[in-house]
Every structure is written in structure tokens, then in C-alpha cells.
Amino acid sequence: MRHNPIYDCIVVGGGPAGLAASVYLARLNRRVVVVDEGNSRASLIPRSYNHPAFPDGVPGQALLDRMHEQASRYGVEHVAGRADLLERLDDGFRCISAGQSIQSRAIICATGLVDVLPPWPDATELVRHGNLRVCPICDGYEINGAPVVVIGNSRRAMKEAAFLLSFTDDVTVVTLGAEPEGLSPAVIKPPIRLVTAQLARHRPVSEDRIALEFLDGTMLEAVAVYSALGCRPQSLLARAIGVRLDEEGRIPTDQHQRTNVRRFYAIGDVVTGLNQMGVAMAQGEIAAVAAHNDLTEAFGDP
């Protein structure tokens, strides 16, 4: 491997996607650095039961720890900090993070997204402990017929409520006092119900349930609660250097995770598609191989 102060690739984001990409790049004898501030969305997963090869489930942070260890064994470097700025150079890119200026010939963007949660001070901790959920694809199976609440006031919430009927026949959409948007009686069909009253209080009960009390006196005891308030893709850094975004703010890519900017790739939840760890990791592997091949064509062997 060459001793060059310019990295072959900066991976921005240290979630499952970014770490998978870094391992593949390192095993292709590429000099790679992961820039990550340590708050991957995956770290909030109490235990994932749908990730392949873990029949007893795996906590999100435990999976990340194992991937970090694997990456470090292959010499992947790590900058613990947020990427504050990306710049395009003549033959590559510059990333500013934690007061450091890092240059590379390619970038893999794995910055993910942020879920919009209810305006509760303990919302993030409720997600971390499994009381508040954000992904029915991930854990709908574990509901096992229990009553479910979906928080939201849009067709998105209704779509998620309809999806949850695969796991239970007791689903209530609550708007927390917000005016329903496009939720006419024709859209709200039994067994789905609608509660528009403001919330008086909430409290976690048992391992993964919440009790909800509304100002109109409605009580929902020991329900599985999903937030369907949307999400915010973390794509502003990419946009600032000319990467094209879709109408949701996500990054569209080709089948090799290339964007419209040369040698800038995007993977994981920031990309248009299914938000699943297995998908994100596969995209990381694809992008790493594409980056390796593109770098070889542009600059020769590593």
C-alpha cells in the first residue's frame, strides 16, 4: 500500500452501511477513513430480530461494535466527529471534521436519516428501550396481536396503520391534537380507528408498551406505539457540493450507488429505498467495489 497523505476514500457515517463499505475498501487494499460522530440510527435498536444470522436477535449497538472491531483489524482509520463541511477539489474531495482537514479521491456518503419523533422529552430513550417504535417492518412480528397506536396526522400514518394490520386487528391512529390531513371517513376504514384529542400524558409500561391518556378522557392502556411523523434525510452536506436530491431530500443513485457527482457514492438510509440494515450493508459493499474500480481506472492500482 502507498504512503500517501491523501486517502483513497472518506466514508462519512459509521452506521452499518458505512462500516460495511469501509471493511470492503480496506480488504481491497484501499486507504480509508471513517468520519463518524457516533450516533448512528442503528444504535437505538434495542434488539433486532430480523437481521440475518442472529436467530436470538442482536442489539444495534452490539452489531456496530462488532463492525467497528472488524474494520479496525483491516486498518480502517476513524475520526470521531461530525463532518462539518465537504468540498470538491480538482481530483477529489476535502472533509472538515473535528478541526481536521481530510482529503480523498472518493467519498461514500452514509449519513443516514433522523426520525421525527413525538415532542416528548423522553422520546429518544423510549425508542432506545423499545417502548416507542419507528419501523413496523423491523418489529411488527413481535406485536403478536397486541393493540397498536400509530402517531401521525397524514396519509403516511394511515398507510402505516394499514400495514400493521398484518400483525394485529387493533390499530388506532392518534394525531396528538393536530388537524388530520387527508384522513376523511372514506380513508379511515375499520378496524382502524382515529383519535384526534390532545395527549394529556404518556408513561412506559412493561418492557415495550406505553399507556396514553388524552384530554377528552380517552385511555389507551399498554399499547405498542409507532411514530409515523416522517424522517429527515441527512443530505445537506451532499447537496452543498452539487449532489442531486429527490423530492424527499434523499440521494438517488445508480445500481452501483454512484451519484451525479464523479466518485461520490451514497448508501444506506440517506438513499432512496428500503430502510433496513441488511439493505444498507449490501449497498456499502456495492459502493466499495464500484469506488475501487473507478479509482483504479482513474489513478491506477492502489
mmCIF file of C-alpha atoms in Angstrom:
data_model
loop_
_atom_site.group_PDB
_atom_site.id
_atom_site.type_symbol
_atom_site.label_atom_id
_atom_site.label_comp_id
_atom_site.label_asym_id
_atom_site.label_seq_id
_atom_site.Cartn_x
_atom_site.Cartn_y
_atom_site.Cartn_z
ATOM 1 C CA MET A 1 0.000 0.000 0.000
ATOM 2 C CA ARG A 2 1.222 3.515 -0.813
ATOM 3 C CA HIS A 3 2.121 6.020 1.867
ATOM 4 C CA ASN A 4 0.067 8.942 0.623
ATOM 5 C CA PRO A 5 -1.482 11.610 2.858
ATOM 6 C CA ILE A 6 -4.488 11.623 0.532
ATOM 7 C CA TYR A 7 -6.943 8.843 1.347
ATOM 8 C CA ASP A 8 -8.484 6.729 -1.358
ATOM 9 C CA CYS A 9 -11.904 7.197 0.233
ATOM 10 C CA ILE A 10 -13.593 9.008 3.064
ATOM 11 C CA VAL A 11 -16.666 7.221 4.395
ATOM 12 C CA VAL A 12 -18.928 9.799 6.004
ATOM 13 C CA GLY A 13 -21.054 7.971 8.572
ATOM 14 C CA GLY A 14 -20.318 4.959 10.762
ATOM 15 C CA GLY A 15 -23.571 3.031 10.708
ATOM 16 C CA PRO A 16 -23.991 -0.459 9.208
ATOM 17 C CA ALA A 17 -23.724 0.913 5.654
ATOM 18 C CA GLY A 18 -20.589 2.967 6.195
ATOM 19 C CA LEU A 19 -18.799 0.317 8.222
ATOM 20 C CA ALA A 20 -19.566 -2.393 5.658
ATOM 21 C CA ALA A 21 -18.165 -0.153 2.929
ATOM 22 C CA SER A 22 -15.024 0.559 4.947
ATOM 23 C CA VAL A 23 -14.309 -3.150 5.508
ATOM 24 C CA TYR A 24 -14.658 -3.918 1.804
ATOM 25 C CA LEU A 25 -12.461 -0.981 0.802
ATOM 26 C CA ALA A 26 -9.760 -1.951 3.286
ATOM 27 C CA ARG A 27 -9.791 -5.533 2.035
ATOM 28 C CA LEU A 28 -9.281 -4.115 -1.461
ATOM 29 C CA ASN A 29 -6.078 -2.505 -0.141
ATOM 30 C CA ARG A 30 -7.550 0.969 -0.148
ATOM 31 C CA ARG A 31 -6.619 3.575 2.423
ATOM 32 C CA VAL A 32 -9.912 4.555 4.017
ATOM 33 C CA VAL A 33 -11.063 6.702 6.922
ATOM 34 C CA VAL A 34 -14.500 6.707 8.542
ATOM 35 C CA VAL A 35 -15.727 10.084 9.798
ATOM 36 C CA ASP A 36 -18.464 9.497 12.344
ATOM 37 C CA GLU A 37 -19.804 11.267 15.432
ATOM 38 C CA GLY A 38 -21.179 8.049 16.953
ATOM 39 C CA ASN A 39 -24.948 8.468 16.870
ATOM 40 C CA SER A 40 -26.000 6.020 14.177
ATOM 41 C CA ARG A 41 -29.739 5.390 13.988
ATOM 42 C CA ALA A 42 -28.903 1.707 14.393
ATOM 43 C CA SER A 43 -27.511 2.353 17.880
ATOM 44 C CA LEU A 44 -31.061 2.978 19.150
ATOM 45 C CA ILE A 45 -32.291 -0.501 18.197
ATOM 46 C CA PRO A 46 -32.910 -2.424 21.461
ATOM 47 C CA ARG A 47 -32.695 -5.784 19.688
ATOM 48 C CA SER A 48 -33.171 -6.612 16.017
ATOM 49 C CA TYR A 49 -34.794 -9.952 15.305
ATOM 50 C CA ASN A 50 -34.910 -9.687 11.528
ATOM 51 C CA HIS A 51 -31.197 -9.274 10.838
ATOM 52 C CA PRO A 52 -29.815 -12.417 9.151
ATOM 53 C CA ALA A 53 -27.598 -14.801 11.144
ATOM 54 C CA PHE A 54 -28.801 -13.666 14.595
ATOM 55 C CA PRO A 55 -31.648 -16.053 15.495
ATOM 56 C CA ASP A 56 -31.799 -14.675 19.057
ATOM 57 C CA GLY A 57 -31.658 -11.081 17.850
ATOM 58 C CA VAL A 58 -28.870 -8.536 18.189
ATOM 59 C CA PRO A 59 -28.827 -5.090 19.829
ATOM 60 C CA GLY A 60 -27.996 -2.372 17.341
ATOM 61 C CA GLN A 61 -25.045 -1.065 19.350
ATOM 62 C CA ALA A 62 -23.600 -4.565 19.720
ATOM 63 C CA LEU A 63 -23.706 -5.006 15.950
ATOM 64 C CA LEU A 64 -22.000 -1.653 15.426
ATOM 65 C CA ASP A 65 -19.299 -2.519 17.975
ATOM 66 C CA ARG A 66 -18.518 -5.773 16.164
ATOM 67 C CA MET A 67 -18.359 -3.975 12.813
ATOM 68 C CA HIS A 68 -16.055 -1.289 14.237
ATOM 69 C CA GLU A 69 -13.741 -4.019 15.559
ATOM 70 C CA GLN A 70 -13.734 -5.761 12.194
ATOM 71 C CA ALA A 71 -12.929 -2.525 10.368
ATOM 72 C CA SER A 72 -10.071 -1.678 12.743
ATOM 73 C CA ARG A 73 -8.477 -5.116 12.155
ATOM 74 C CA TYR A 74 -8.052 -4.177 8.499
ATOM 75 C CA GLY A 75 -6.533 -0.796 9.269
ATOM 76 C CA VAL A 76 -9.563 1.414 8.726
ATOM 77 C CA GLU A 77 -8.889 4.766 10.362
ATOM 78 C CA HIS A 78 -11.523 6.619 12.343
ATOM 79 C CA VAL A 79 -12.172 10.290 13.018
ATOM 80 C CA ALA A 80 -14.600 10.675 15.911
ATOM 81 C CA GLY A 81 -16.537 13.769 14.956
ATOM 82 C CA ARG A 82 -19.197 15.225 12.729
ATOM 83 C CA ALA A 83 -18.393 16.045 9.124
ATOM 84 C CA ASP A 84 -18.872 19.816 9.183
ATOM 85 C CA LEU A 85 -18.037 20.563 5.565
ATOM 86 C CA LEU A 86 -17.422 18.798 2.254
ATOM 87 C CA GLU A 87 -15.637 20.455 -0.650
ATOM 88 C CA ARG A 88 -14.924 19.341 -4.202
ATOM 89 C CA LEU A 89 -11.309 19.550 -5.344
ATOM 90 C CA ASP A 90 -9.802 19.079 -8.810
ATOM 91 C CA ASP A 91 -9.180 15.362 -8.306
ATOM 92 C CA GLY A 92 -11.206 14.568 -5.221
ATOM 93 C CA PHE A 93 -12.695 15.961 -2.061
ATOM 94 C CA ARG A 94 -11.949 17.602 1.264
ATOM 95 C CA CYS A 95 -13.808 16.865 4.516
ATOM 96 C CA ILE A 96 -13.539 19.104 7.565
ATOM 97 C CA SER A 97 -14.225 17.282 10.839
ATOM 98 C CA ALA A 98 -13.167 17.848 14.438
ATOM 99 C CA GLY A 99 -10.799 20.580 13.309
ATOM 100 C CA GLN A 100 -9.102 18.298 10.798
ATOM 101 C CA SER A 101 -8.861 18.701 7.040
ATOM 102 C CA ILE A 102 -9.017 15.309 5.327
ATOM 103 C CA GLN A 103 -8.531 14.791 1.594
ATOM 104 C CA SER A 104 -9.564 11.838 -0.513
ATOM 105 C CA ARG A 105 -10.091 10.822 -4.123
ATOM 106 C CA ALA A 106 -13.581 9.463 -3.413
ATOM 107 C CA ILE A 107 -16.360 9.808 -0.868
ATOM 108 C CA ILE A 108 -19.002 7.352 0.243
ATOM 109 C CA CYS A 109 -21.866 9.182 1.921
ATOM 110 C CA ALA A 110 -23.572 7.105 4.634
ATOM 111 C CA THR A 111 -25.059 9.928 6.677
ATOM 112 C CA GLY A 112 -28.457 8.266 7.197
ATOM 113 C CA LEU A 113 -31.589 9.968 8.399
ATOM 114 C CA VAL A 114 -33.221 11.212 11.581
ATOM 115 C CA ASP A 115 -36.686 10.012 12.584
ATOM 116 C CA VAL A 116 -39.202 12.677 13.552
ATOM 117 C CA LEU A 117 -40.421 11.634 16.997
ATOM 118 C CA PRO A 118 -43.321 12.890 19.122
ATOM 119 C CA PRO A 119 -42.497 16.100 21.058
ATOM 120 C CA TRP A 120 -41.779 14.255 24.276
ATOM 121 C CA PRO A 121 -38.596 14.916 26.273
ATOM 122 C CA ASP A 122 -38.047 11.185 26.713
ATOM 123 C CA ALA A 123 -38.841 10.184 23.124
ATOM 124 C CA THR A 124 -35.305 9.084 22.205
ATOM 125 C CA GLU A 125 -34.936 7.000 25.357
ATOM 126 C CA LEU A 126 -38.323 5.397 24.698
ATOM 127 C CA VAL A 127 -37.017 4.326 21.282
ATOM 128 C CA ARG A 128 -33.803 3.019 22.835
ATOM 129 C CA HIS A 129 -35.782 0.885 25.304
ATOM 130 C CA GLY A 130 -38.294 -0.389 22.763
ATOM 131 C CA ASN A 131 -41.365 1.455 24.072
ATOM 132 C CA LEU A 132 -41.588 3.782 21.067
ATOM 133 C CA ARG A 133 -41.136 2.161 17.667
ATOM 134 C CA VAL A 134 -40.276 3.556 14.241
ATOM 135 C CA CYS A 135 -40.230 0.531 11.894
ATOM 136 C CA PRO A 136 -43.092 -1.980 11.594
ATOM 137 C CA ILE A 137 -41.098 -3.921 9.005
ATOM 138 C CA CYS A 138 -38.423 -4.461 11.646
ATOM 139 C CA ASP A 139 -40.515 -5.444 14.648
ATOM 140 C CA GLY A 140 -44.174 -5.760 13.658
ATOM 141 C CA TYR A 141 -43.891 -9.528 14.099
ATOM 142 C CA GLU A 142 -43.192 -9.068 17.815
ATOM 143 C CA ILE A 143 -46.520 -7.272 18.348
ATOM 144 C CA ASN A 144 -48.237 -10.660 18.284
ATOM 145 C CA GLY A 145 -51.820 -9.352 18.212
ATOM 146 C CA ALA A 146 -51.403 -6.568 20.785
ATOM 147 C CA PRO A 147 -53.238 -3.228 20.346
ATOM 148 C CA VAL A 148 -51.206 -0.707 18.355
ATOM 149 C CA VAL A 149 -51.162 3.092 18.173
ATOM 150 C CA VAL A 150 -49.747 4.961 15.187
ATOM 151 C CA ILE A 151 -48.857 8.613 15.829
ATOM 152 C CA GLY A 152 -49.437 10.906 12.863
ATOM 153 C CA ASN A 153 -51.993 13.036 11.087
ATOM 154 C CA SER A 154 -51.293 12.282 7.426
ATOM 155 C CA ARG A 155 -51.863 9.594 4.818
ATOM 156 C CA ARG A 156 -48.418 8.311 5.762
ATOM 157 C CA ALA A 157 -49.788 7.398 9.202
ATOM 158 C CA MET A 158 -52.814 5.721 7.661
ATOM 159 C CA LYS A 159 -50.603 3.721 5.291
ATOM 160 C CA GLU A 160 -48.516 2.518 8.236
ATOM 161 C CA ALA A 161 -51.664 1.650 10.184
ATOM 162 C CA ALA A 162 -52.919 -0.449 7.264
ATOM 163 C CA PHE A 163 -49.544 -2.222 7.082
ATOM 164 C CA LEU A 164 -49.752 -3.074 10.783
ATOM 165 C CA LEU A 165 -52.989 -4.984 10.194
ATOM 166 C CA SER A 166 -50.658 -7.790 9.105
ATOM 167 C CA PHE A 167 -49.824 -8.246 12.790
ATOM 168 C CA THR A 168 -52.910 -7.149 14.741
ATOM 169 C CA ASP A 169 -56.557 -6.242 14.215
ATOM 170 C CA ASP A 170 -56.490 -3.457 16.850
ATOM 171 C CA VAL A 171 -54.950 -0.279 15.362
ATOM 172 C CA THR A 172 -55.601 3.337 16.379
ATOM 173 C CA VAL A 173 -54.213 6.413 14.644
ATOM 174 C CA VAL A 174 -53.708 9.352 17.034
ATOM 175 C CA THR A 175 -52.935 12.875 15.833
ATOM 176 C CA LEU A 176 -51.960 14.322 19.240
ATOM 177 C CA GLY A 177 -54.366 17.178 18.593
ATOM 178 C CA ALA A 178 -53.062 18.015 15.117
ATOM 179 C CA GLU A 179 -55.616 18.512 12.354
ATOM 180 C CA PRO A 180 -55.917 15.385 10.195
ATOM 181 C CA GLU A 181 -54.547 15.901 6.672
ATOM 182 C CA GLY A 182 -56.429 13.938 4.049
ATOM 183 C CA LEU A 183 -57.851 11.487 6.581
ATOM 184 C CA SER A 184 -61.500 11.523 5.545
ATOM 185 C CA PRO A 185 -64.018 8.946 6.793
ATOM 186 C CA ALA A 186 -63.593 7.192 3.450
ATOM 187 C CA VAL A 187 -59.890 6.722 4.171
ATOM 188 C CA ILE A 188 -60.292 5.580 7.785
ATOM 189 C CA LYS A 189 -61.796 2.144 7.475
ATOM 190 C CA PRO A 190 -62.449 -0.356 10.299
ATOM 191 C CA PRO A 191 -60.783 -1.888 12.150
ATOM 192 C CA ILE A 192 -58.577 1.239 12.140
ATOM 193 C CA ARG A 193 -59.806 3.985 14.495
ATOM 194 C CA LEU A 194 -58.888 7.682 14.805
ATOM 195 C CA VAL A 195 -58.280 9.756 17.955
ATOM 196 C CA THR A 196 -57.713 13.481 17.386
ATOM 197 C CA ALA A 197 -57.680 14.690 21.010
ATOM 198 C CA GLN A 198 -54.575 16.201 22.551
ATOM 199 C CA LEU A 199 -52.444 13.965 24.719
ATOM 200 C CA ALA A 200 -52.548 14.619 28.459
ATOM 201 C CA ARG A 201 -49.757 12.247 29.478
ATOM 202 C CA HIS A 202 -47.859 9.143 28.481
ATOM 203 C CA ARG A 203 -45.906 6.622 30.503
ATOM 204 C CA PRO A 204 -43.995 3.461 29.614
ATOM 205 C CA VAL A 205 -45.445 0.207 30.916
ATOM 206 C CA SER A 206 -43.979 -3.304 30.813
ATOM 207 C CA GLU A 207 -40.984 -3.857 28.556
ATOM 208 C CA ASP A 208 -42.206 -2.343 25.313
ATOM 209 C CA ARG A 209 -45.626 -0.762 25.794
ATOM 210 C CA ILE A 210 -46.909 2.741 26.575
ATOM 211 C CA ALA A 211 -50.073 3.965 28.313
ATOM 212 C CA LEU A 212 -51.671 7.050 26.731
ATOM 213 C CA GLU A 213 -54.221 9.370 28.346
ATOM 214 C CA PHE A 214 -55.945 12.072 26.282
ATOM 215 C CA LEU A 215 -57.592 15.327 27.336
ATOM 216 C CA ASP A 216 -61.015 14.096 26.207
ATOM 217 C CA GLY A 217 -60.760 11.209 28.679
ATOM 218 C CA THR A 218 -59.742 8.529 26.174
ATOM 219 C CA MET A 219 -57.376 5.975 27.689
ATOM 220 C CA LEU A 220 -55.219 3.548 25.751
ATOM 221 C CA GLU A 221 -53.504 1.126 28.091
ATOM 222 C CA ALA A 222 -50.420 -0.953 27.289
ATOM 223 C CA VAL A 223 -50.294 -0.272 23.566
ATOM 224 C CA ALA A 224 -47.415 -0.726 21.131
ATOM 225 C CA VAL A 225 -46.718 2.772 19.787
ATOM 226 C CA TYR A 226 -45.263 3.685 16.393
ATOM 227 C CA SER A 227 -44.216 7.150 15.284
ATOM 228 C CA ALA A 228 -45.276 7.866 11.695
ATOM 229 C CA LEU A 229 -44.273 11.518 11.717
ATOM 230 C CA GLY A 230 -41.725 11.128 8.936
ATOM 231 C CA CYS A 231 -37.966 11.479 8.804
ATOM 232 C CA ARG A 232 -35.238 13.906 7.760
ATOM 233 C CA PRO A 233 -32.525 12.603 5.421
ATOM 234 C CA GLN A 234 -29.079 13.879 6.401
ATOM 235 C CA SER A 235 -28.185 15.062 2.906
ATOM 236 C CA LEU A 236 -27.302 18.754 3.244
ATOM 237 C CA LEU A 237 -23.537 18.136 3.020
ATOM 238 C CA ALA A 238 -24.037 16.236 -0.225
ATOM 239 C CA ARG A 239 -26.323 18.882 -1.677
ATOM 240 C CA ALA A 240 -23.788 21.595 -0.892
ATOM 241 C CA ILE A 241 -21.294 20.060 -3.341
ATOM 242 C CA GLY A 242 -23.835 19.517 -6.101
ATOM 243 C CA VAL A 243 -25.238 16.069 -5.393
ATOM 244 C CA ARG A 244 -28.765 15.815 -6.748
ATOM 245 C CA LEU A 245 -31.545 15.022 -4.256
ATOM 246 C CA ASP A 246 -35.063 13.689 -4.791
ATOM 247 C CA GLU A 247 -38.248 15.391 -3.602
ATOM 248 C CA GLU A 248 -37.862 13.834 -0.133
ATOM 249 C CA GLY A 249 -34.289 15.035 0.250
ATOM 250 C CA ARG A 250 -32.800 11.595 -0.314
ATOM 251 C CA ILE A 251 -29.966 10.839 -2.707
ATOM 252 C CA PRO A 252 -30.842 8.892 -5.863
ATOM 253 C CA THR A 253 -28.112 6.573 -7.157
ATOM 254 C CA ASP A 254 -27.496 4.149 -9.983
ATOM 255 C CA GLN A 255 -27.222 0.389 -9.438
ATOM 256 C CA HIS A 256 -23.607 0.806 -8.254
ATOM 257 C CA GLN A 257 -24.500 3.552 -5.720
ATOM 258 C CA ARG A 258 -22.967 6.275 -7.880
ATOM 259 C CA THR A 259 -24.483 9.760 -7.708
ATOM 260 C CA ASN A 260 -24.368 12.517 -10.311
ATOM 261 C CA VAL A 261 -21.052 13.712 -8.831
ATOM 262 C CA ARG A 262 -17.999 11.759 -10.021
ATOM 263 C CA ARG A 263 -16.576 9.388 -7.396
ATOM 264 C CA PHE A 264 -19.210 10.394 -4.851
ATOM 265 C CA TYR A 265 -21.334 7.425 -3.761
ATOM 266 C CA ALA A 266 -24.311 7.232 -1.415
ATOM 267 C CA ILE A 267 -25.538 4.293 0.649
ATOM 268 C CA GLY A 268 -27.914 3.411 3.473
ATOM 269 C CA ASP A 269 -30.918 5.334 4.760
ATOM 270 C CA VAL A 270 -29.910 8.587 3.044
ATOM 271 C CA VAL A 271 -30.548 6.823 -0.274
ATOM 272 C CA THR A 272 -33.974 6.352 -1.826
ATOM 273 C CA GLY A 273 -35.287 2.896 -0.884
ATOM 274 C CA LEU A 274 -35.959 0.461 1.949
ATOM 275 C CA ASN A 275 -34.529 1.465 5.348
ATOM 276 C CA GLN A 276 -33.137 -1.849 6.555
ATOM 277 C CA MET A 277 -29.687 -2.706 7.926
ATOM 278 C CA GLY A 278 -29.242 -5.602 5.509
ATOM 279 C CA VAL A 279 -30.018 -3.343 2.548
ATOM 280 C CA ALA A 280 -27.679 -0.642 3.851
ATOM 281 C CA MET A 281 -24.812 -3.087 4.312
ATOM 282 C CA ALA A 282 -25.298 -4.516 0.822
ATOM 283 C CA GLN A 283 -25.238 -1.008 -0.627
ATOM 284 C CA GLY A 284 -21.998 -0.357 1.256
ATOM 285 C CA GLU A 285 -20.399 -3.426 -0.294
ATOM 286 C CA ILE A 286 -21.576 -2.447 -3.786
ATOM 287 C CA ALA A 287 -20.316 1.126 -3.414
ATOM 288 C CA ALA A 288 -16.932 -0.030 -2.130
ATOM 289 C CA VAL A 289 -16.329 -2.245 -5.144
ATOM 290 C CA ALA A 290 -17.521 0.482 -7.516
ATOM 291 C CA ALA A 291 -15.241 3.031 -5.845
ATOM 292 C CA HIS A 292 -12.278 0.643 -6.045
ATOM 293 C CA ASN A 293 -12.848 0.039 -9.758
ATOM 294 C CA ASP A 294 -13.377 3.737 -10.502
ATOM 295 C CA LEU A 295 -10.227 4.673 -8.599
ATOM 296 C CA THR A 296 -8.209 2.048 -10.444
ATOM 297 C CA GLU A 297 -9.429 3.376 -13.783
ATOM 298 C CA ALA A 298 -8.655 6.971 -12.839
ATOM 299 C CA PHE A 299 -5.371 6.595 -10.910
ATOM 300 C CA GLY A 300 -4.046 3.085 -11.449
ATOM 301 C CA ASP A 301 -3.608 0.289 -8.919
ATOM 302 C CA PRO A 302 -3.646 1.049 -5.181
#
